[in-house]
mmCIF file with all atom_site columns, C-alpha atoms in Angstrom:
data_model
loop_
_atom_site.group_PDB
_atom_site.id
_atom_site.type_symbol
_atom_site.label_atom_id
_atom_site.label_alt_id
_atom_site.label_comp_id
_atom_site.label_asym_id
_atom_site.label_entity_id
_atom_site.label_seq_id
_atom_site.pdbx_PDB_ins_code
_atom_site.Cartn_x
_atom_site.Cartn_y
_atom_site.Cartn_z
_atom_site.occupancy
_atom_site.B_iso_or_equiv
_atom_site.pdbx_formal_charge
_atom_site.auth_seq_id
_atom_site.auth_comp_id
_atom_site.auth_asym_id
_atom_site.auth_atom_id
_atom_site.pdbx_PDB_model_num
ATOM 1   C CA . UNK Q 1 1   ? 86.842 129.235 113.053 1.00 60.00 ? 1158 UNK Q CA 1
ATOM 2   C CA . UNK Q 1 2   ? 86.880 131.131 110.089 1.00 71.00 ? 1159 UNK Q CA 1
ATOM 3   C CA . UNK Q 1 3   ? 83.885 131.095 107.481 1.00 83.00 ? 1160 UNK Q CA 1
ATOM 4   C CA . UNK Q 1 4   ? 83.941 131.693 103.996 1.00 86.00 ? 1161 UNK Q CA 1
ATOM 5   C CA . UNK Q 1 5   ? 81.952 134.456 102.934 1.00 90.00 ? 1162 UNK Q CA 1
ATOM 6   C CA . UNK Q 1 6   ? 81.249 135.089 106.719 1.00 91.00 ? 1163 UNK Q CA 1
ATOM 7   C CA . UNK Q 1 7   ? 79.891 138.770 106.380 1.00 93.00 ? 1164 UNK Q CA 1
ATOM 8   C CA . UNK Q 1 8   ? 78.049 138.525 102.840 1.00 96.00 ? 1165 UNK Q CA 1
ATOM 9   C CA . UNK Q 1 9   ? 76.130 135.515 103.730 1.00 96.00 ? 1166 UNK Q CA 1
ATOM 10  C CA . UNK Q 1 10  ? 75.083 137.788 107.395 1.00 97.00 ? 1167 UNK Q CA 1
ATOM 11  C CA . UNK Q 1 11  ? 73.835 140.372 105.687 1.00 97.00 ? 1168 UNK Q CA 1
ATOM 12  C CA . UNK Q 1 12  ? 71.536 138.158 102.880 1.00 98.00 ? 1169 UNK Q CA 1
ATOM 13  C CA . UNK Q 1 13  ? 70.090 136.183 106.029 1.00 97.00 ? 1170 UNK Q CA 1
ATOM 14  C CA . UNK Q 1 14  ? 69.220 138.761 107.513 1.00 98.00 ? 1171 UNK Q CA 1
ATOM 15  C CA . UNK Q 1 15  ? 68.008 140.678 104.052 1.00 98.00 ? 1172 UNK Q CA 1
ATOM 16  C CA . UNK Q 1 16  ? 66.077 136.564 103.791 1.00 98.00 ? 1173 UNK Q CA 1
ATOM 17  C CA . UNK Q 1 17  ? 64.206 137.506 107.084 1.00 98.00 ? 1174 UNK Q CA 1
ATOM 18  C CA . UNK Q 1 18  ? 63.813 141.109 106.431 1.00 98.00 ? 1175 UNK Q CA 1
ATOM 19  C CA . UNK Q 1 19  ? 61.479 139.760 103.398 1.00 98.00 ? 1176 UNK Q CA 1
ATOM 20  C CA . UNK Q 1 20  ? 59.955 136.694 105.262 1.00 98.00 ? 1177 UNK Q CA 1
ATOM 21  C CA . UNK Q 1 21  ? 58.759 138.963 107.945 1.00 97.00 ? 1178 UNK Q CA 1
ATOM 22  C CA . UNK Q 1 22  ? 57.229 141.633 105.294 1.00 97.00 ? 1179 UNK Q CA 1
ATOM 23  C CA . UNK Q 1 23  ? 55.707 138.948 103.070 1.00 97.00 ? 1180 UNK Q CA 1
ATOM 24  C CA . UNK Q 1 24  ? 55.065 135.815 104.855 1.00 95.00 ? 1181 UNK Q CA 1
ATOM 25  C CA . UNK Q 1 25  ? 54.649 132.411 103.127 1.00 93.00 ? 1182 UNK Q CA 1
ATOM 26  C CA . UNK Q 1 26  ? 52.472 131.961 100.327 1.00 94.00 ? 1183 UNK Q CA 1
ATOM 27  C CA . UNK Q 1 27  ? 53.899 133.355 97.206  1.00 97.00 ? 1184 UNK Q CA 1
ATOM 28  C CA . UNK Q 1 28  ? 55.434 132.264 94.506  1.00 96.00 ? 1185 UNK Q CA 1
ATOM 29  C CA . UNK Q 1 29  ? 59.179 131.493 94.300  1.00 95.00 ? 1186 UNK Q CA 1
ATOM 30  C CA . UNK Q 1 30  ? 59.539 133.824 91.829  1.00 96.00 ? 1187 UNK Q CA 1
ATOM 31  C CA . UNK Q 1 31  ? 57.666 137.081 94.063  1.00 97.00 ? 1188 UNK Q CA 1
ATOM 32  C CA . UNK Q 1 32  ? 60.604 136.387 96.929  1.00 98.00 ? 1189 UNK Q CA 1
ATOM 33  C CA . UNK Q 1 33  ? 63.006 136.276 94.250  1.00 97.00 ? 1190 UNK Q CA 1
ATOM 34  C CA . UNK Q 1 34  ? 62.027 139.899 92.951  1.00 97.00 ? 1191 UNK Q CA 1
ATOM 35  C CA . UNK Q 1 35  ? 62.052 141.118 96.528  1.00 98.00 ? 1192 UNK Q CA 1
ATOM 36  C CA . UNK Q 1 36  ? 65.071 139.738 97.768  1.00 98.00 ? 1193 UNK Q CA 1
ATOM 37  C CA . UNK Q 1 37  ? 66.962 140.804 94.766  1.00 97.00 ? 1194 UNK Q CA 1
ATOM 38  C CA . UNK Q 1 38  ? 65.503 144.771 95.690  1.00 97.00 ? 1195 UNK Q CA 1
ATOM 39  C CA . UNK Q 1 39  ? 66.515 144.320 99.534  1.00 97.00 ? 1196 UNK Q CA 1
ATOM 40  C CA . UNK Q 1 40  ? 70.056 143.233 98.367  1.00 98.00 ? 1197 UNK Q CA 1
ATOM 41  C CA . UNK Q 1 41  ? 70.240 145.965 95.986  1.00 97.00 ? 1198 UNK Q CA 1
ATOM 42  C CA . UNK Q 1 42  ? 68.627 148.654 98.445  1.00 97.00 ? 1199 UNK Q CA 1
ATOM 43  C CA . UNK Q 1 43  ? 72.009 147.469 101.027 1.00 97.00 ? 1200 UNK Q CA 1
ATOM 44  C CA . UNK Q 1 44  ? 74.095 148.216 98.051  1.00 97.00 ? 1201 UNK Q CA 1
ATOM 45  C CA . UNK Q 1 45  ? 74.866 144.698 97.230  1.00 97.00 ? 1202 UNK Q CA 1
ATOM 46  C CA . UNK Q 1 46  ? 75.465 143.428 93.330  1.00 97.00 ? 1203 UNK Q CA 1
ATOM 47  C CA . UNK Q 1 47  ? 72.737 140.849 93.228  1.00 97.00 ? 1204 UNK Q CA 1
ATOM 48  C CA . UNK Q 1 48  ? 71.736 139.376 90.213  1.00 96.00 ? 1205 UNK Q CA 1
ATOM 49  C CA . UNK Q 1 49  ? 68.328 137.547 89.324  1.00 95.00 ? 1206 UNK Q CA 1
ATOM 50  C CA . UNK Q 1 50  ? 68.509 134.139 86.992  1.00 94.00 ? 1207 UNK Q CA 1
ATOM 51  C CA . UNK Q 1 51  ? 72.386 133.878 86.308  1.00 89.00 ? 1208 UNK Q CA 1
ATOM 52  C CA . UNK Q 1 52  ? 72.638 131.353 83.457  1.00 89.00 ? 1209 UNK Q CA 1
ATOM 53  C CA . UNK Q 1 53  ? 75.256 128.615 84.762  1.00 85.00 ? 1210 UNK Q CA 1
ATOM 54  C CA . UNK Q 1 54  ? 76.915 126.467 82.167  1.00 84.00 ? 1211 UNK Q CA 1
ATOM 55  C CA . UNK Q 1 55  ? 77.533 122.670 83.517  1.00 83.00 ? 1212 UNK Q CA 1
ATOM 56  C CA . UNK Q 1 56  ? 80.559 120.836 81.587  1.00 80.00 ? 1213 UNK Q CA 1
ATOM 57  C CA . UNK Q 1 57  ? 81.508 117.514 81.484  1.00 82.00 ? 1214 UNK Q CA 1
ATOM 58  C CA . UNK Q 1 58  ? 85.327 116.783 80.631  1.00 84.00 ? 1215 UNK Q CA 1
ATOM 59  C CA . UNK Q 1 59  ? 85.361 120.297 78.950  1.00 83.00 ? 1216 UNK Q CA 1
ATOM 60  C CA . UNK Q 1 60  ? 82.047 119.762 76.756  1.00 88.00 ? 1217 UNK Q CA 1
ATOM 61  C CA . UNK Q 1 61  ? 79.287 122.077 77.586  1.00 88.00 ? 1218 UNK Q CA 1
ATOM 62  C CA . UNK Q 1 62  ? 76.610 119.404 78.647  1.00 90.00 ? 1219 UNK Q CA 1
ATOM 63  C CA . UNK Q 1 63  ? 73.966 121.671 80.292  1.00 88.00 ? 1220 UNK Q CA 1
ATOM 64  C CA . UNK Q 1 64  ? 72.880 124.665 81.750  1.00 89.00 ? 1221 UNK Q CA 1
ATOM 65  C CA . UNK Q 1 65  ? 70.737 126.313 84.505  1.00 87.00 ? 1222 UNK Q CA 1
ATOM 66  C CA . UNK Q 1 66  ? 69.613 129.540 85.913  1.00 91.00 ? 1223 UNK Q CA 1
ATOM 67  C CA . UNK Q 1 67  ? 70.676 130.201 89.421  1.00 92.00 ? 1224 UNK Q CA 1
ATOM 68  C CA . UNK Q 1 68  ? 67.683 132.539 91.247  1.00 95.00 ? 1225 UNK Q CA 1
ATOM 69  C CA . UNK Q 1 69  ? 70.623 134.791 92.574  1.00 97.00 ? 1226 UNK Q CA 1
ATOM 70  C CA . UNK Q 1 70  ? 73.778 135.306 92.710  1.00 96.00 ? 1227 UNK Q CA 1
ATOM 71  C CA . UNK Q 1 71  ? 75.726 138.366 95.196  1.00 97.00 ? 1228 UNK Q CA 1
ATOM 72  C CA . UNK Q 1 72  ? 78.676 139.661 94.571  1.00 96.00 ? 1229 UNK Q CA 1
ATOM 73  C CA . UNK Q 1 73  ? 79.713 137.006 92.429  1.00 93.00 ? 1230 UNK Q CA 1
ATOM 74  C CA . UNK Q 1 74  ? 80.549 135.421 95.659  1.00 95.00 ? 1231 UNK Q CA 1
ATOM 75  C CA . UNK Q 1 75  ? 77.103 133.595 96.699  1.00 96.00 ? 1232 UNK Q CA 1
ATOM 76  C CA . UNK Q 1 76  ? 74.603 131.670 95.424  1.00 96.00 ? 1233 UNK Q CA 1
ATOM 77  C CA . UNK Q 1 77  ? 71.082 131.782 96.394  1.00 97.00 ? 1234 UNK Q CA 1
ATOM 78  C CA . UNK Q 1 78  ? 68.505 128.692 96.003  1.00 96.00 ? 1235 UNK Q CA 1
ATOM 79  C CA . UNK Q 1 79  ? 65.212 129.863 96.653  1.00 97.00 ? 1236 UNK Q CA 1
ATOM 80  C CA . UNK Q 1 80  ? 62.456 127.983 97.700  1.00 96.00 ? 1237 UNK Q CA 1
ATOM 81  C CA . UNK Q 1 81  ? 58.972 127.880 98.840  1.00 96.00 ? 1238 UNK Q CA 1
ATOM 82  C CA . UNK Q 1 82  ? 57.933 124.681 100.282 1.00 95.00 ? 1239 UNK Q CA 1
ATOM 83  C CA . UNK Q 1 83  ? 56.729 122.772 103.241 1.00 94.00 ? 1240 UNK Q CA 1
ATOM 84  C CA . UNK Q 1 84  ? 60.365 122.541 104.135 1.00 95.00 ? 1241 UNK Q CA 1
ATOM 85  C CA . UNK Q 1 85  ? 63.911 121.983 103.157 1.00 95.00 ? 1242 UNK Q CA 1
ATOM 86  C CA . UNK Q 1 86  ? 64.378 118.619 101.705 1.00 95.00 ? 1243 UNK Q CA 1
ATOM 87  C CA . UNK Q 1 87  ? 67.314 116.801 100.872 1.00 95.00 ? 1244 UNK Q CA 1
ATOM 88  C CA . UNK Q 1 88  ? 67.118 117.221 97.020  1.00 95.00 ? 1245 UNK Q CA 1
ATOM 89  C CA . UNK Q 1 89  ? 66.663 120.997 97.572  1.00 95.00 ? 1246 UNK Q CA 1
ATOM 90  C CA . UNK Q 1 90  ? 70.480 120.849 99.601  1.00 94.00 ? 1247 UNK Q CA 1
ATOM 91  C CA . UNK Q 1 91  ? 71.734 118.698 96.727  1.00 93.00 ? 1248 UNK Q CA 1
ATOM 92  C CA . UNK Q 1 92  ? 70.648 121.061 94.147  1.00 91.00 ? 1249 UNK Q CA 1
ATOM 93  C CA . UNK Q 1 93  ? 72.812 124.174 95.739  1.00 93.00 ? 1250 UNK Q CA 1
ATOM 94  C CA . UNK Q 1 94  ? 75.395 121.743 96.163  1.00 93.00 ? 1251 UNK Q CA 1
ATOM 95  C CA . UNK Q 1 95  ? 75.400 120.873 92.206  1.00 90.00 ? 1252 UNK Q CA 1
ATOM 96  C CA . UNK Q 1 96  ? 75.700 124.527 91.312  1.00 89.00 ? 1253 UNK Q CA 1
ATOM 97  C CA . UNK Q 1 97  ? 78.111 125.085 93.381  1.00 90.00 ? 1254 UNK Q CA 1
ATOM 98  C CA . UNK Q 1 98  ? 79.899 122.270 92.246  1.00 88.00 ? 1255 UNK Q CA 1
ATOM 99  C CA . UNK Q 1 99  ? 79.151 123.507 88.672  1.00 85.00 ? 1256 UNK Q CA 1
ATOM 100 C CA . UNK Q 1 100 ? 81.003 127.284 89.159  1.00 85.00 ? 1257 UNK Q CA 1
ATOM 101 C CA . UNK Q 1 101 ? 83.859 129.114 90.826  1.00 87.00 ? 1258 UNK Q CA 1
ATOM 102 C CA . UNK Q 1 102 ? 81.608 130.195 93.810  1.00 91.00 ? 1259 UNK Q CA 1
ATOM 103 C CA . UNK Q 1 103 ? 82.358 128.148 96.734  1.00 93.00 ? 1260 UNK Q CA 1
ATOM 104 C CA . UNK Q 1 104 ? 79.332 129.358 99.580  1.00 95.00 ? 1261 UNK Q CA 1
ATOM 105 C CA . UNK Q 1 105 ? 75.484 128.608 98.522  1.00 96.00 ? 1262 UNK Q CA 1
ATOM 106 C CA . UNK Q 1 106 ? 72.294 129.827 100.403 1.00 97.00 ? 1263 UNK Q CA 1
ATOM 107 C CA . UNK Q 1 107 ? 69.237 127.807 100.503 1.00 97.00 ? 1264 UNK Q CA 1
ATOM 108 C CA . UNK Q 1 108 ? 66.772 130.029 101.916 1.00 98.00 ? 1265 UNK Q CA 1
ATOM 109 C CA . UNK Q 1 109 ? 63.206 129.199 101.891 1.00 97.00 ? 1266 UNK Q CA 1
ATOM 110 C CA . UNK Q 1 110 ? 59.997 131.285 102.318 1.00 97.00 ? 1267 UNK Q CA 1
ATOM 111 C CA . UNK Q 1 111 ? 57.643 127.987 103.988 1.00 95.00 ? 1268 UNK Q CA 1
ATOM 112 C CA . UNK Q 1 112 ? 55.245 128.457 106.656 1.00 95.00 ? 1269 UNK Q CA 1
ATOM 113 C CA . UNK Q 1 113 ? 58.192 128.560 108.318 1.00 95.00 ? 1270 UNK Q CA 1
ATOM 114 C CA . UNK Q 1 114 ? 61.208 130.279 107.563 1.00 96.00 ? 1271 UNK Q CA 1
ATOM 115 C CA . UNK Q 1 115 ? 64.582 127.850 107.331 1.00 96.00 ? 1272 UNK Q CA 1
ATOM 116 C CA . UNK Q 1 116 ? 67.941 128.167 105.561 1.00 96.00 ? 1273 UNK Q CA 1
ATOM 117 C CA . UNK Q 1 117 ? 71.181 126.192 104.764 1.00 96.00 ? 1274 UNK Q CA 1
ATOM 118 C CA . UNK Q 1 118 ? 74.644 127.487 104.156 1.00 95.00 ? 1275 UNK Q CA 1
ATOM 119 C CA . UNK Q 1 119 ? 76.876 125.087 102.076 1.00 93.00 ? 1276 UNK Q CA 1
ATOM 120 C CA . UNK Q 1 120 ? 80.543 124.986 101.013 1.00 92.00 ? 1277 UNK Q CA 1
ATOM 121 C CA . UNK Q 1 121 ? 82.072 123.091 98.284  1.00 89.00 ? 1278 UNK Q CA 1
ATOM 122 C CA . UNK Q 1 122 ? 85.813 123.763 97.309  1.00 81.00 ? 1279 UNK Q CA 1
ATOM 123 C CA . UNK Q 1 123 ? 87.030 121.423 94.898  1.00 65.00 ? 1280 UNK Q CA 1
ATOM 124 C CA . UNK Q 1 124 ? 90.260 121.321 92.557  1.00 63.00 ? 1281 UNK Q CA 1
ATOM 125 C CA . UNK Q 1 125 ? 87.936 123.009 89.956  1.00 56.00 ? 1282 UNK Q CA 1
ATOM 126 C CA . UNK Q 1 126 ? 88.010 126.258 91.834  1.00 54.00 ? 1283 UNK Q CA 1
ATOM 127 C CA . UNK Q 1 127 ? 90.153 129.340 90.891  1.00 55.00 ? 1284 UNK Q CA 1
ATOM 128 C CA . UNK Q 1 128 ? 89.967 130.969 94.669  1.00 41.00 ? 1285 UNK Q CA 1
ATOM 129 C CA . UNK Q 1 129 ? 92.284 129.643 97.101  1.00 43.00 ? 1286 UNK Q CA 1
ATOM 130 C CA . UNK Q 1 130 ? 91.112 127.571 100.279 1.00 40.00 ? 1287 UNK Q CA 1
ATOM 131 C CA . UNK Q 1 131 ? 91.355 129.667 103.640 1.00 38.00 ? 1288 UNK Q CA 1
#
């Protein structure tokens, strides 16, 4: 089975846990956002921090929102730091993904204990071609 994004999305888990198991839980989104965006960058990676996202409805510009990262224009990354993953944290990834050409999102977050989610959404809207 293939996956999309199969190798990038390895190597920012692992870059997740690399963080989790320096800093623990406890901070501030914003604090594993900083140091996940160095350990990307330290691997050579193109991450970027707070990637404004324009939302448009039937071609009008209706909205917009900051994605906490985005790597290698290929991934985005929801970042949390809660009790745990709930389901308006999945639908949240799932909206900006639904909002841009990327097609894999990360929801990593830094709780007592560690937990992600990978998500996919391809949709007519999308400029890369299905696999």
């Amino acid at each position: 089975m293939y996956l999309l994004q199969k190798d990038l999305t390895e190597v920012i888990i692992k870059s997740y846990y690399q963080v989790y198991n320096t800093l623990g839980f406890g901070f501030l989104e914003k604090v594993y956002e900083n140091a996940l965006l160095m350990e990307l960058r330290n691997r050579g990676y193109k991450a970027i921090g707070q990637q404004q996202i324009k939302v448009y409805y039937h071609g009008v510009e209706v909205g917009n929102y900051f994605a906490d990262l985005i790597v290698n224009d290929a991934v985005i990354i929801e970042l949390k730091a809660a009790e745990t993953i709930i389901a308006e944290h999945e639908q949240q990834l799932l909206n900006y993904l639904k909002a841009t050409q990327i097609e894999v999102g990360l929801l990593l977050n830094f709780g007592k204990k560690p937990e992600f989610r990978r998500r996919v959404f391809e949709n007519q809207f999308k400029s890369v071609p299905s696999v």
